[in-house]
Short mmCIF file of C-alpha atoms in Angstrom, two decimals:
data_model
loop_
_atom_site.label_atom_id
_atom_site.label_comp_id
_atom_site.label_asym_id
_atom_site.label_seq_id
_atom_site.Cartn_x
_atom_site.Cartn_y
_atom_site.Cartn_z
CA MET B 1 18.91 -18.58 -5.19
CA PRO B 2 17.54 -15.06 -5.97
CA ASP B 3 19.73 -13.22 -8.56
CA HIS B 4 20.12 -10.08 -6.36
CA LEU B 5 19.76 -8.64 -2.72
CA SER B 6 18.09 -5.68 -1.45
CA GLN B 7 18.44 -4.39 2.03
CA ALA B 8 17.35 -0.73 1.71
CA VAL B 9 14.49 1.39 0.01
CA GLN B 10 14.76 4.76 -1.31
CA PRO B 11 11.58 6.67 -0.63
CA ALA B 12 9.52 7.85 -3.49
CA GLY B 13 10.96 11.36 -4.68
CA THR B 14 14.50 10.91 -3.43
CA TRP B 15 15.89 8.88 -6.38
CA ALA B 16 16.23 9.61 -10.11
CA GLU B 17 16.28 6.50 -12.19
CA ALA B 18 15.53 2.88 -11.91
CA THR B 19 16.60 0.05 -14.05
CA ASP B 20 13.51 -2.22 -13.45
CA SER B 21 10.22 -2.25 -11.81
CA CYS B 22 8.39 -4.59 -9.24
CA THR B 23 4.52 -4.16 -9.33
CA LEU B 24 2.95 -5.45 -6.16
CA THR B 25 -0.59 -5.15 -4.57
CA TYR B 26 -1.16 -3.16 -1.18
CA ASP B 27 -1.08 -6.35 0.71
CA ASP B 28 2.15 -7.52 -0.80
CA ARG B 29 3.85 -4.39 -0.47
CA PHE B 30 3.88 -4.79 3.52
CA LEU B 31 7.03 -7.06 4.23
CA ARG B 32 10.28 -7.44 5.80
CA ARG B 33 12.08 -10.44 4.14
CA LYS B 34 10.66 -12.10 0.93
CA VAL B 35 11.77 -13.07 -2.43
CA LEU B 36 10.22 -10.79 -5.12
CA HIS B 37 10.27 -11.10 -8.80
CA SER B 38 10.80 -7.94 -10.81
CA ASP B 39 8.68 -6.86 -13.85
CA GLY B 40 11.96 -7.76 -15.86
CA GLY B 41 12.10 -11.40 -14.78
CA VAL B 42 14.89 -10.76 -12.01
CA SER B 43 14.53 -12.41 -8.69
CA ILE B 44 15.43 -10.14 -5.53
CA LEU B 45 15.93 -11.12 -1.97
CA LEU B 46 14.47 -8.20 -0.08
CA ASP B 47 15.62 -8.21 3.63
CA LEU B 48 14.76 -5.20 5.47
CA PRO B 49 15.90 -4.66 9.06
CA LYS B 50 11.97 -4.14 10.03
CA THR B 51 8.69 -4.61 8.55
CA THR B 52 7.92 -2.00 6.13
CA SER B 53 5.18 -0.61 4.03
CA LEU B 54 6.53 0.05 0.52
CA ASP B 55 4.68 2.89 -1.24
CA HIS B 56 4.02 3.21 -4.98
CA GLY B 57 7.18 5.07 -6.43
CA ASP B 58 9.84 3.94 -3.66
CA ALA B 59 12.59 2.00 -5.08
CA LEU B 60 14.54 -1.13 -3.84
CA LEU B 61 18.28 -0.53 -3.52
CA LEU B 62 20.15 -3.48 -4.69
CA GLU B 63 23.56 -4.53 -3.74
CA ASP B 64 25.18 -3.23 -7.07
CA GLY B 65 23.46 0.39 -6.58
CA ARG B 66 20.89 -0.37 -9.28
CA LEU B 67 17.32 0.60 -8.20
CA VAL B 68 14.13 -1.19 -8.85
CA GLU B 69 11.06 0.87 -8.75
CA VAL B 70 8.06 -0.34 -6.45
CA ILE B 71 4.66 0.02 -8.58
CA ALA B 72 1.19 -0.17 -7.18
CA ALA B 73 -0.70 -2.97 -8.87
CA GLU B 74 -4.22 -2.70 -10.24
CA GLU B 75 -6.57 -4.36 -7.65
CA ASP B 76 -10.27 -5.07 -7.41
CA LEU B 77 -11.56 -2.25 -5.38
CA LEU B 78 -14.76 -0.53 -4.53
CA ARG B 79 -15.29 3.05 -5.41
CA VAL B 80 -17.42 4.59 -2.57
CA SER B 81 -19.48 7.82 -3.17
CA GLY B 82 -22.53 9.64 -1.52
CA ASP B 83 -23.89 12.58 -0.36
CA ASN B 84 -22.04 12.49 3.07
CA LEU B 85 -18.52 11.34 2.00
CA ALA B 86 -17.03 12.40 5.39
CA ARG B 87 -19.45 10.33 7.40
CA LEU B 88 -18.78 7.35 5.08
CA ALA B 89 -14.92 8.05 5.47
CA TRP B 90 -15.60 7.99 9.29
CA HIS B 91 -17.35 4.65 9.37
CA ILE B 92 -14.42 3.07 7.16
CA GLY B 93 -11.75 4.44 9.47
CA ASN B 94 -13.57 3.28 12.58
CA ARG B 95 -13.21 -0.21 11.21
CA HIS B 96 -9.47 0.21 10.52
CA THR B 97 -10.12 -0.42 6.82
CA PRO B 98 -7.28 1.18 4.50
CA CYS B 99 -8.80 3.87 2.37
CA GLN B 100 -7.60 6.06 -0.43
CA ILE B 101 -9.38 9.48 -0.45
CA ALA B 102 -10.16 11.65 -3.31
CA ALA B 103 -12.21 14.73 -3.51
CA ASP B 104 -15.50 13.02 -4.67
CA HIS B 105 -15.02 9.44 -3.64
CA LEU B 106 -13.30 6.92 -1.64
CA LEU B 107 -11.31 3.52 -2.53
CA ILE B 108 -11.31 0.55 -0.33
CA GLN B 109 -10.53 -3.18 -1.26
CA ASN B 110 -13.67 -4.98 -2.25
CA ASP B 111 -14.73 -6.30 1.13
CA PRO B 112 -18.48 -7.41 0.91
CA VAL B 113 -19.08 -6.71 4.77
CA ILE B 114 -17.67 -3.30 4.50
CA GLY B 115 -19.51 -2.78 1.41
CA HIS B 116 -22.76 -3.74 2.90
CA MET B 117 -22.29 -1.47 5.98
CA LEU B 118 -21.70 1.35 3.68
CA GLU B 119 -24.69 0.65 1.38
CA HIS B 120 -26.87 0.77 4.57
CA LEU B 121 -25.26 4.17 5.21
CA GLY B 122 -26.38 5.56 1.81
CA ALA B 123 -23.37 4.95 -0.17
CA THR B 124 -23.10 4.02 -3.85
CA LEU B 125 -20.49 1.40 -4.44
CA ASP B 126 -18.86 0.86 -8.01
CA PRO B 127 -16.28 -2.12 -8.43
CA VAL B 128 -13.37 -0.95 -10.09
CA SER B 129 -9.95 -2.05 -10.82
CA ALA B 130 -7.32 0.45 -10.00
CA PRO B 131 -3.91 0.76 -8.08
CA PHE B 132 -4.37 1.14 -4.47
CA THR B 133 -2.52 3.75 -2.30
CA PRO B 134 -4.36 4.25 0.64
CA GLU B 135 -3.85 6.99 3.37
CA GLY B 136 -0.94 6.32 5.75
CA GLY B 137 -2.73 7.53 9.09
CA ALA B 138 -1.53 10.04 11.55
CA TYR B 139 2.06 9.08 11.62
CA GLY B 140 2.57 9.40 7.76
CA HIS B 141 3.02 6.76 5.47
CA GLY B 142 2.53 2.91 6.24
CA ARG B 143 -0.22 0.86 7.69
CA THR B 144 -2.63 2.18 10.40
CA HIS B 145 -3.73 -1.48 11.68
CA SER B 146 -0.49 -1.88 13.61
CA HIS B 147 2.44 0.18 15.09
CA GLU B 148 4.55 0.10 11.77
CA HIS B 149 4.46 3.44 10.39
CA GLY B 150 6.77 3.22 7.29
CA HIS B 151 9.19 6.01 6.50
CA THR B 152 8.88 8.27 9.68
CA ALA B 153 11.34 9.18 12.33
CA HIS B 154 8.53 8.41 14.97
CA ASP B 155 9.39 5.40 16.82
CA HIS B 156 7.17 3.82 19.54
#
């Protein structure tokens, strides 16, 4: 039996202080109902009304009012760079691959098939370990490979 229940998420930037944290990968931050284990060893039954994409810096609101901060875990990623970064980003997006965008590089999950395609397009790939917080797509935060769009007022 979990130690605590959370049925609500406080978006990043809307809360002040957390008493614990929960470090999750990108894939693990897409959920609705699941038992999570905080970094402090507390088990939490997360039971949200709909499937949600948790962002780094969000907080789980526990039934007693305490907050548990969501931390993006370090993951094995590919750092993508090249002369035509916009073209590389287009090909990544065309395959609905989550992508974190920086001024001089892109980060994607370490997918050998996508990596091979990018190398054929002239990309330089470097394996890295870093937190993964990809772009949320046209509707803001959330996943772009489904119709879940996280913390937006836009409903389909």
